[in-house]
Short mmCIF file of C-alpha atoms and ligand atoms in Angstrom, two decimals:
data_model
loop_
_atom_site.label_atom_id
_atom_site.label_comp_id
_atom_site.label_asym_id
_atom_site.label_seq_id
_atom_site.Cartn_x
_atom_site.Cartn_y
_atom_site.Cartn_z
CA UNK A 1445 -99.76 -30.25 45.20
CA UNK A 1446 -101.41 -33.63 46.09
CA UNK A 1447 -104.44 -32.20 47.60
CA UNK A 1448 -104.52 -30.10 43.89
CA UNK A 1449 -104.25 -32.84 41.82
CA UNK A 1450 -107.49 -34.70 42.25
CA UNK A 1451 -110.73 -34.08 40.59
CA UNK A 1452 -112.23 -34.05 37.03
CA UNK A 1453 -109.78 -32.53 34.24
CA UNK A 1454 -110.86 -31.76 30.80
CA UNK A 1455 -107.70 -31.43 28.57
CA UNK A 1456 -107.46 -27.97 26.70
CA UNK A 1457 -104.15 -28.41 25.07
CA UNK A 1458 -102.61 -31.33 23.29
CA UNK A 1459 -98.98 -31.20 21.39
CA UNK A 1460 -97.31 -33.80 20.07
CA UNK A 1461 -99.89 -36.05 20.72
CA UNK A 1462 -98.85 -37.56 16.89
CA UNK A 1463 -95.56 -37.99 17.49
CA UNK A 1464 -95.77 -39.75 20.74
CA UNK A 1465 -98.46 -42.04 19.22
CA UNK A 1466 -95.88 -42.97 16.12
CA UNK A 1467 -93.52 -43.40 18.68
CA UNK A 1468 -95.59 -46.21 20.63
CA UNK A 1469 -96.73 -47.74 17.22
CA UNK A 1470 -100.29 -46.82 16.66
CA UNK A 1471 -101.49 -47.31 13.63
CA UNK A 1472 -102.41 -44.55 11.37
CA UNK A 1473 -106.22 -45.31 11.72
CA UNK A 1474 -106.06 -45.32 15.29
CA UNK A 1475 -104.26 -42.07 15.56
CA UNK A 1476 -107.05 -40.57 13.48
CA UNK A 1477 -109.26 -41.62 16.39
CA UNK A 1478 -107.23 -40.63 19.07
CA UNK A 1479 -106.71 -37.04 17.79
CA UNK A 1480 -110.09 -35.93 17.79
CA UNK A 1481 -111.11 -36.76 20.94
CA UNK A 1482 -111.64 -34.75 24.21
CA UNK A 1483 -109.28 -36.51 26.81
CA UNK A 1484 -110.54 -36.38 30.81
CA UNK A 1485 -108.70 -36.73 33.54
CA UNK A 1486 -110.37 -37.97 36.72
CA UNK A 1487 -107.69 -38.47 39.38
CA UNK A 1488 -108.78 -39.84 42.63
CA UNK A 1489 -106.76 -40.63 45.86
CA UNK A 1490 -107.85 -42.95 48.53
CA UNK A 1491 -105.94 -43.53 51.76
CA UNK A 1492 -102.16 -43.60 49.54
CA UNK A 1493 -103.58 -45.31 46.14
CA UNK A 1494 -103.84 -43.16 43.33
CA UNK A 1495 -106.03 -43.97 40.66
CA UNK A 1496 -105.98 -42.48 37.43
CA UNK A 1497 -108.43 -42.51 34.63
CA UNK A 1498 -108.05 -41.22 31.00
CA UNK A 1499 -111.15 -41.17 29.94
CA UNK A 1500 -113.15 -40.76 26.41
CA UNK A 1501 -115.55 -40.85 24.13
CA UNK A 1502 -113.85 -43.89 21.96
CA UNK A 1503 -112.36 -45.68 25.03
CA UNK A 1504 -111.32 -45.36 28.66
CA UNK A 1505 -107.87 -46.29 30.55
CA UNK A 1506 -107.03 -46.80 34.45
CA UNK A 1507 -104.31 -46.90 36.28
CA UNK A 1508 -103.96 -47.38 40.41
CA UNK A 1509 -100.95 -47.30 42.08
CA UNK A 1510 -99.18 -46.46 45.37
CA UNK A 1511 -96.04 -43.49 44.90
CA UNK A 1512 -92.69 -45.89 45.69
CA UNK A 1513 -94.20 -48.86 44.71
CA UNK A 1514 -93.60 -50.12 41.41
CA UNK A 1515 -96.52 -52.13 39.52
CA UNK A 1516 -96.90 -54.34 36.62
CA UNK A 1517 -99.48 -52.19 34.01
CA UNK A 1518 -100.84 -53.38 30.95
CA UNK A 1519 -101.90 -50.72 28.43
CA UNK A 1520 -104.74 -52.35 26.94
CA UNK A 1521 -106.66 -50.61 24.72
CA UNK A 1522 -103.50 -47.98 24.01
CA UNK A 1523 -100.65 -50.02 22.78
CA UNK A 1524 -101.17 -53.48 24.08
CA UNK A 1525 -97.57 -53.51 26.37
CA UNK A 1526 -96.72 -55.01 29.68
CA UNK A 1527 -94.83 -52.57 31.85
CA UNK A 1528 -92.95 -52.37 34.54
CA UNK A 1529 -94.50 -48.91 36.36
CA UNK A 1530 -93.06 -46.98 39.22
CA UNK A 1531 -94.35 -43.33 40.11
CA UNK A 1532 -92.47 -40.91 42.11
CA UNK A 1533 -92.42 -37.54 43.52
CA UNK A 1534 -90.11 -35.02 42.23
CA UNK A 1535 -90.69 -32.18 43.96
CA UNK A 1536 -94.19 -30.85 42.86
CA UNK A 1537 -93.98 -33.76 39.99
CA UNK A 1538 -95.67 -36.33 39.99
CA UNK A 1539 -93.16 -39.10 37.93
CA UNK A 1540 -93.43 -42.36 36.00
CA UNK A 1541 -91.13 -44.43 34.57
CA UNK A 1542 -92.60 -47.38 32.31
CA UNK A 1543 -89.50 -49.62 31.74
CA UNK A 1544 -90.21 -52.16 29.13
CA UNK A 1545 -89.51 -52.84 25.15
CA UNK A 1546 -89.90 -48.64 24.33
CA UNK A 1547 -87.11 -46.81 25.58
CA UNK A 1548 -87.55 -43.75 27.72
CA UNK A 1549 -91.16 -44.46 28.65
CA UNK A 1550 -92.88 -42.54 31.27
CA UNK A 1551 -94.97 -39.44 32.13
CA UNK A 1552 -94.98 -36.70 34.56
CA UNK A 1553 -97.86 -34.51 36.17
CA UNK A 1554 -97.98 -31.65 38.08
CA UNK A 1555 -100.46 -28.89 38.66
CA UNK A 1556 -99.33 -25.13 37.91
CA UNK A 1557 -101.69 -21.82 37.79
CA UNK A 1558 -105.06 -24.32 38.27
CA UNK A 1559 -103.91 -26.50 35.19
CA UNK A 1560 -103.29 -29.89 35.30
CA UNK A 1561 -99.75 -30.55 32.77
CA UNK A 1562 -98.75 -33.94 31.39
CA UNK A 1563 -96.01 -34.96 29.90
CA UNK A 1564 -95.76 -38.36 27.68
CA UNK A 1565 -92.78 -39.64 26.96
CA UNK A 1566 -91.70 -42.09 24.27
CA UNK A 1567 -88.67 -42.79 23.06
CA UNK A 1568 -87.36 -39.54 22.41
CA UNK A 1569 -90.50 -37.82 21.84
CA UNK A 1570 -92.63 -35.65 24.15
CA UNK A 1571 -96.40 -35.07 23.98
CA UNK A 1572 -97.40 -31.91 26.45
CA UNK A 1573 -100.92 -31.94 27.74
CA UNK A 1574 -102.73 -29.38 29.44
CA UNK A 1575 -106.15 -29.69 31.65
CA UNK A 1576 -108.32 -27.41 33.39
CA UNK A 1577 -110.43 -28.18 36.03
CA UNK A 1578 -113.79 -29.49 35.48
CA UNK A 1579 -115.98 -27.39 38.01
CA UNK A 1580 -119.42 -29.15 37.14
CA UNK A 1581 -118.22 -32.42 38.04
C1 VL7 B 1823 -103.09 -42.39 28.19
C2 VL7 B 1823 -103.08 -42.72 24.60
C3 VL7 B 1823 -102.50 -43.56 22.36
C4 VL7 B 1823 -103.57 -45.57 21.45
C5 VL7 B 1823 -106.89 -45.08 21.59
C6 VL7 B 1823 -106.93 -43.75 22.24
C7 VL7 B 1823 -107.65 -43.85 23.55
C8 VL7 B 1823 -108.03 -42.73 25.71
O1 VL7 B 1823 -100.46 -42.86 29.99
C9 VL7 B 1823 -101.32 -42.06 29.90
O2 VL7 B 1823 -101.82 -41.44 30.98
C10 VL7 B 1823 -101.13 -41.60 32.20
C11 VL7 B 1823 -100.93 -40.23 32.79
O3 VL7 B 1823 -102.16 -39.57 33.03
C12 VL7 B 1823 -102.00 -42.45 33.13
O4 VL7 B 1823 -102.30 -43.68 32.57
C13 VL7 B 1823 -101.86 -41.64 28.58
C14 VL7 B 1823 -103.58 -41.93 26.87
C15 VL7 B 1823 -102.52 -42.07 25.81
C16 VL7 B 1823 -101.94 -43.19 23.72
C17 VL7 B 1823 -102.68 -45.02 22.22
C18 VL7 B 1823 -104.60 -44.88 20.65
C19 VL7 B 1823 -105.91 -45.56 20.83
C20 VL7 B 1823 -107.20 -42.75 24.46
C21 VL7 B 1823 -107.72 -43.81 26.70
#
């Protein structure tokens, strides 16, 4: 699975993106935004840092961290929070927990049949995300 997860990842599913969004506190106008675009993923690994990159037409987000070792993350750009991030493995998953002011914050990746799935979660709610590999890239 980790050698699987890296590349470019162009999302080709996206449920409960809305409800996630509400969930975090976007406002209306920027969930408007949001929805339409075309989310990439471009995972890298170097030596045992991960860095992850949501990227987009409207704006881009990056996150590096090492699995075991929590981090302090800022979401600029998304919803403006300071978090206290720690990623794990779960078997194939690839887990985050985001403790801070939103309960039940985190996200889990794994890669299944050449797709790349995300889960959000917020507070209850659960956006599901699915990528396929960018070949061109
Ligand atoms: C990151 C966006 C919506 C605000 C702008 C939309 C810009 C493009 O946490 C995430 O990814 C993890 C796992 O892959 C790694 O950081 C999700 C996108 C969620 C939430 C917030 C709308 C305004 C979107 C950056």
């Amino acid at each position: 699975m980790p050698a699987g997860i890296c590349g470019t990842w162009d999302i080709i599913s996206n449920v409960n993106f809305e409800g996630y969004m509400i969930a975090l506190g976007i406002s209306p106008y920027l969930r408007k935004i949001a929805l339409k675009l075309k989310l990439k993923k471009v995972i890298e690994q170097h030596g045992d840092l991960y860095v992850v990159k949501t990227v987009s037409a409207f704006r881009n987000y990056t996150i590096s961290f090492r699995v075991g070792q929590e981090f302090e993350e800022f979401t600029q750009g998304l919803d403006n929070r300071h978090v206290k991030s720690l990623v794990t493995w779960e078997g194939n998953k690839l887990i985050c927990e985001q403790i801070g002011e939103k309960r039940n914050r985190g996200w889990a990746h794994w890669v299944e049949d050449d797709k790349l799935h995300l889960e959000l979660y917020c507070e209850g709610e659960i956006c599901k995300q699915v990528f396929k590999k960018n070949v061109a890239e």
